[in-house]
Amino acid sequence: MSIKRSLLSVPLRLSTLAMVFFLMLGAQAFGANPDVSDSEEAIAAGKSVFNANCKSCHKLDQKYTGPALRGVTDRRSVEWAKSFIKNSQALIASGDAQANAIYKEFGNLAMPAHEFLSDTELENLLSYIEYGDKEAAVTEGGGDGSSGQAAGGSGVPNEYLTIILAVLVVVLLLILIVLGLIISVLTKYLNNQSLEEDDKEFINQKFDVKKILRSDAFVIIITALVIALVAKTAIDGLYSVGVQQGYQPKQPIAFSHQLHAGQYEIQCQYCHTGVEIGKSANIPSANICMNCHTHIQNVGGKEGVSSEIQKIYNAVDNNQPIEWVRIHNLPDLAYFNHSQHVAVGGIECQTCHGPIEEMEVVYQHSSLTMGWCIDCHRQTDINAAGNEYYDKLVQLHSDSKNSLKVKDIGGLECAKCHY
């Protein structure tokens, strides 16, 4: 009778624990703050803000360069989310624990400030983050169901994966407990039977840790785990070869893109003259700098000639080029044409180079890997309106119900990018 009572009491306790566990899981499922609007107008306006400012670093349901965004107003307050978007660096500097945790998690890479966004734009952005494009979460990457896999994501939101793994762990624990109870009951039953001494000794043998540690099976398992760990580390290292994301070399002249492209709104094409007509954007020569600095000799109304601007004068006087350090490098086997993307495709510089107008010192914003380029070709819609370059391609694609993307016009062909 005592055995029967113990067996009946265990499932009761397990069911109670399981119910509490699943309730806790349910509390962790990401939702949205009720203050965030779910109107179609707000979501559409927010999508425009997202595509212009956030798309290069964030995805709604997957980690990317930055964290997955959906559910942010459930995890944080709306005001905190707005403050972080407007100026994450100020929030980090204030000592905010949540902001600093995100900053450390993503390799001390701070998000650029977006103080130019109005409160309405921020609210619309949060509406899109919480309610926009939910149907695309499973096949993240657009086009077909396989593209999300190739782009490096499983397509299943992270919170669902957490719940699935937690359920599997609970099931395994239940199986182990049941097996333990079965062994206990069988051991007691067999001990009450008339058995030979060898059989009794086998049934009541103690758990010998030293014997297990010395066994061949344990040595083989540990060896296999070590080999697997070393192999994974080596593979991860191979995948990072040639990837220079975050590369920020010191330049011979302290040129500020934040000052020139941000504060004074000088167009990228003014200095990088080849971006619309050739393969390379080209680095500006000293004579382009002198177009302005013949008259501007210092910054902030200071007297005399700035030491940095003096370096430009010295380069011109000595007929010596300024030895700028190249930041964005592609391997020789890859072909990339700036004019095709900028002049024909209408791609903004920030799409690949990030918020260049906010960088005091320029760094490589994107990974520039093959997978990153392919992912862009799979997702990017062709802007064919008023562009004769695409007229015939649009006609060929007219029978399709899906929008025309780069992948549909040969954007995934090997020979397009490799000689």
Short mmCIF file of C-alpha atoms in Angstrom, two decimals, residues 140-326:
data_model
loop_
_atom_site.label_atom_id
_atom_site.label_comp_id
_atom_site.label_asym_id
_atom_site.label_seq_id
_atom_site.Cartn_x
_atom_site.Cartn_y
_atom_site.Cartn_z
CA GLU A 140 11.80 35.44 -43.66
CA GLY A 141 13.75 36.51 -46.70
CA GLY A 142 10.84 36.74 -49.17
CA GLY A 143 10.17 35.00 -52.47
CA ASP A 144 10.08 31.33 -51.66
CA GLY A 145 10.13 29.28 -48.51
CA SER A 146 13.76 28.26 -48.93
CA SER A 147 15.15 31.78 -49.01
CA GLY A 148 14.79 32.27 -45.27
CA GLN A 149 16.90 29.18 -44.71
CA ALA A 150 19.60 30.37 -47.06
CA ALA A 151 19.64 33.78 -45.45
CA GLY A 152 20.71 32.22 -42.21
CA GLY A 153 17.44 32.07 -40.18
CA SER A 154 15.13 29.23 -39.29
CA GLY A 155 12.06 31.35 -39.97
CA VAL A 156 10.51 30.37 -36.59
CA PRO A 157 10.32 33.18 -34.01
CA ASN A 158 12.80 32.79 -31.15
CA GLU A 159 10.12 32.63 -28.46
CA TYR A 160 8.49 29.60 -30.14
CA LEU A 161 11.83 27.80 -30.32
CA THR A 162 12.32 28.47 -26.60
CA ILE A 163 8.92 26.98 -25.78
CA ILE A 164 9.56 23.91 -27.97
CA LEU A 165 12.95 23.26 -26.33
CA ALA A 166 11.47 23.76 -22.85
CA VAL A 167 8.69 21.24 -23.60
CA LEU A 168 11.25 18.70 -24.82
CA VAL A 169 13.30 19.17 -21.64
CA VAL A 170 10.19 18.65 -19.47
CA VAL A 171 9.27 15.50 -21.41
CA LEU A 172 12.78 14.10 -20.95
CA LEU A 173 12.67 14.86 -17.21
CA LEU A 174 9.31 13.10 -16.93
CA ILE A 175 10.70 10.04 -18.74
CA LEU A 176 13.71 9.93 -16.40
CA ILE A 177 11.49 10.22 -13.31
CA VAL A 178 9.19 7.46 -14.54
CA LEU A 179 12.16 5.21 -15.30
CA GLY A 180 13.54 5.91 -11.83
CA LEU A 181 10.22 4.94 -10.23
CA ILE A 182 10.02 1.76 -12.30
CA ILE A 183 13.56 0.77 -11.27
CA SER A 184 12.78 1.50 -7.61
CA VAL A 185 9.61 -0.60 -7.66
CA LEU A 186 11.29 -3.49 -9.49
CA THR A 187 14.24 -3.42 -7.10
CA LYS A 188 11.97 -3.69 -4.06
CA TYR A 189 9.95 -6.43 -5.71
CA LEU A 190 13.02 -8.50 -6.62
CA ASN A 191 14.55 -8.09 -3.17
CA ASN A 192 11.45 -9.78 -1.73
CA GLN A 193 12.02 -12.78 -3.97
CA SER A 194 14.31 -15.72 -3.22
CA LEU A 195 17.33 -15.02 -5.41
CA GLU A 196 20.89 -16.27 -5.54
CA GLU A 197 23.59 -14.12 -3.93
CA ASP A 198 25.07 -13.07 -7.30
CA ASP A 199 21.68 -11.87 -8.49
CA LYS A 200 21.03 -9.94 -5.27
CA GLU A 201 24.47 -8.33 -5.50
CA PHE A 202 23.78 -7.27 -9.09
CA ILE A 203 20.36 -5.83 -8.16
CA ASN A 204 21.70 -3.84 -5.19
CA GLN A 205 24.96 -2.69 -6.74
CA LYS A 206 25.93 0.89 -5.91
CA PHE A 207 26.55 3.69 -8.38
CA ASP A 208 30.36 3.76 -8.85
CA VAL A 209 31.48 7.13 -10.27
CA LYS A 210 35.15 6.15 -10.51
CA LYS A 211 34.31 3.06 -12.52
CA ILE A 212 32.27 5.13 -14.98
CA LEU A 213 35.07 7.72 -15.34
CA ARG A 214 37.54 4.95 -16.16
CA SER A 215 35.26 3.14 -18.60
CA ASP A 216 36.02 3.07 -22.33
CA ALA A 217 32.56 4.42 -23.18
CA PHE A 218 33.08 7.54 -21.04
CA VAL A 219 36.52 8.20 -22.57
CA ILE A 220 35.10 7.80 -26.10
CA ILE A 221 32.20 10.19 -25.35
CA ILE A 222 34.46 12.88 -23.86
CA THR A 223 36.93 12.53 -26.73
CA ALA A 224 34.10 12.88 -29.27
CA LEU A 225 32.79 16.00 -27.51
CA VAL A 226 36.25 17.60 -27.48
CA ILE A 227 36.76 16.82 -31.17
CA ALA A 228 33.31 18.24 -31.98
CA LEU A 229 34.05 21.42 -30.00
CA VAL A 230 37.43 21.89 -31.71
CA ALA A 231 35.84 21.25 -35.13
CA LYS A 232 33.07 23.78 -34.47
CA THR A 233 35.60 26.39 -33.34
CA ALA A 234 37.68 25.77 -36.46
CA ILE A 235 34.62 26.01 -38.75
CA ASP A 236 33.48 29.24 -37.07
CA GLY A 237 36.97 30.62 -37.56
CA LEU A 238 36.95 29.69 -41.25
CA TYR A 239 33.59 31.42 -41.73
CA SER A 240 35.04 34.62 -40.26
CA VAL A 241 38.05 34.68 -42.61
CA GLY A 242 37.91 37.83 -44.72
CA VAL A 243 34.95 39.28 -42.80
CA GLN A 244 35.95 42.74 -41.54
CA GLN A 245 32.67 44.02 -40.17
CA GLY A 246 33.38 46.81 -37.69
CA TYR A 247 36.83 47.53 -39.20
CA GLN A 248 37.67 51.15 -38.32
CA PRO A 249 41.25 52.11 -39.22
CA LYS A 250 42.84 55.41 -38.29
CA GLN A 251 43.06 57.73 -41.29
CA PRO A 252 45.96 60.11 -42.13
CA ILE A 253 43.53 63.04 -41.80
CA ALA A 254 40.77 63.11 -39.19
CA PHE A 255 37.96 63.54 -41.71
CA SER A 256 34.49 63.61 -40.10
CA HIS A 257 31.61 62.26 -42.17
CA GLN A 258 29.32 63.36 -39.36
CA LEU A 259 30.41 66.98 -39.97
CA HIS A 260 30.52 66.94 -43.78
CA ALA A 261 27.71 64.52 -44.76
CA GLY A 262 25.62 65.01 -41.61
CA GLN A 263 25.81 68.61 -40.40
CA TYR A 264 26.58 70.25 -43.78
CA GLU A 265 24.65 67.66 -45.84
CA ILE A 266 27.29 67.33 -48.56
CA GLN A 267 26.15 64.60 -50.96
CA CYS A 268 28.28 61.45 -51.15
CA GLN A 269 28.52 61.83 -54.95
CA TYR A 270 30.27 65.21 -54.60
CA CYS A 271 33.41 63.60 -53.18
CA HIS A 272 33.02 60.03 -54.45
CA THR A 273 32.58 61.07 -58.06
CA GLY A 274 32.74 57.61 -59.65
CA VAL A 275 29.83 56.11 -57.74
CA GLU A 276 27.28 56.77 -60.52
CA ILE A 277 29.48 56.25 -63.57
CA GLY A 278 31.89 53.43 -62.77
CA LYS A 279 32.67 50.26 -60.90
CA SER A 280 34.40 52.05 -58.01
CA ALA A 281 33.19 55.01 -55.98
CA ASN A 282 36.80 56.26 -55.83
CA ILE A 283 38.48 58.12 -52.98
CA PRO A 284 38.48 61.92 -53.46
CA SER A 285 41.75 63.58 -54.40
CA ALA A 286 43.12 66.61 -52.57
CA ASN A 287 41.90 69.02 -55.25
CA ILE A 288 38.26 68.07 -54.45
CA CYS A 289 38.94 68.91 -50.81
CA MET A 290 40.41 72.25 -51.90
CA ASN A 291 37.14 73.24 -53.60
CA CYS A 292 35.91 74.05 -50.09
CA HIS A 293 39.08 74.32 -48.03
CA THR A 294 40.64 77.02 -50.14
CA HIS A 295 38.29 79.27 -48.18
CA ILE A 296 37.49 77.16 -45.10
CA GLN A 297 40.68 76.88 -43.03
CA ASN A 298 39.28 75.92 -39.64
CA VAL A 299 36.12 74.65 -37.96
CA GLY A 300 33.73 76.29 -35.55
CA GLY A 301 34.89 79.82 -36.43
CA LYS A 302 38.35 79.28 -34.92
CA GLU A 303 41.26 81.45 -35.99
CA GLY A 304 44.20 80.20 -38.08
CA VAL A 305 44.57 77.00 -40.06
CA SER A 306 43.45 73.71 -38.54
CA SER A 307 46.25 71.16 -38.18
CA GLU A 308 44.14 68.60 -40.07
CA ILE A 309 43.30 71.00 -42.92
CA GLN A 310 46.99 71.95 -43.09
CA LYS A 311 47.69 68.34 -44.09
CA ILE A 312 45.57 68.91 -47.21
CA TYR A 313 47.57 72.04 -48.06
CA ASN A 314 50.81 70.11 -47.58
CA ALA A 315 49.63 67.33 -49.92
CA VAL A 316 48.80 69.89 -52.63
CA ASP A 317 52.03 71.86 -52.16
CA ASN A 318 54.18 68.72 -52.28
CA ASN A 319 52.13 67.13 -55.10
CA GLN A 320 51.69 64.04 -52.92
CA PRO A 321 48.42 62.09 -52.69
CA ILE A 322 46.74 61.67 -49.32
CA GLU A 323 47.23 58.03 -48.34
CA TRP A 324 43.71 57.19 -47.17
CA VAL A 325 43.28 53.70 -45.68
CA ARG A 326 40.72 51.59 -47.59
#
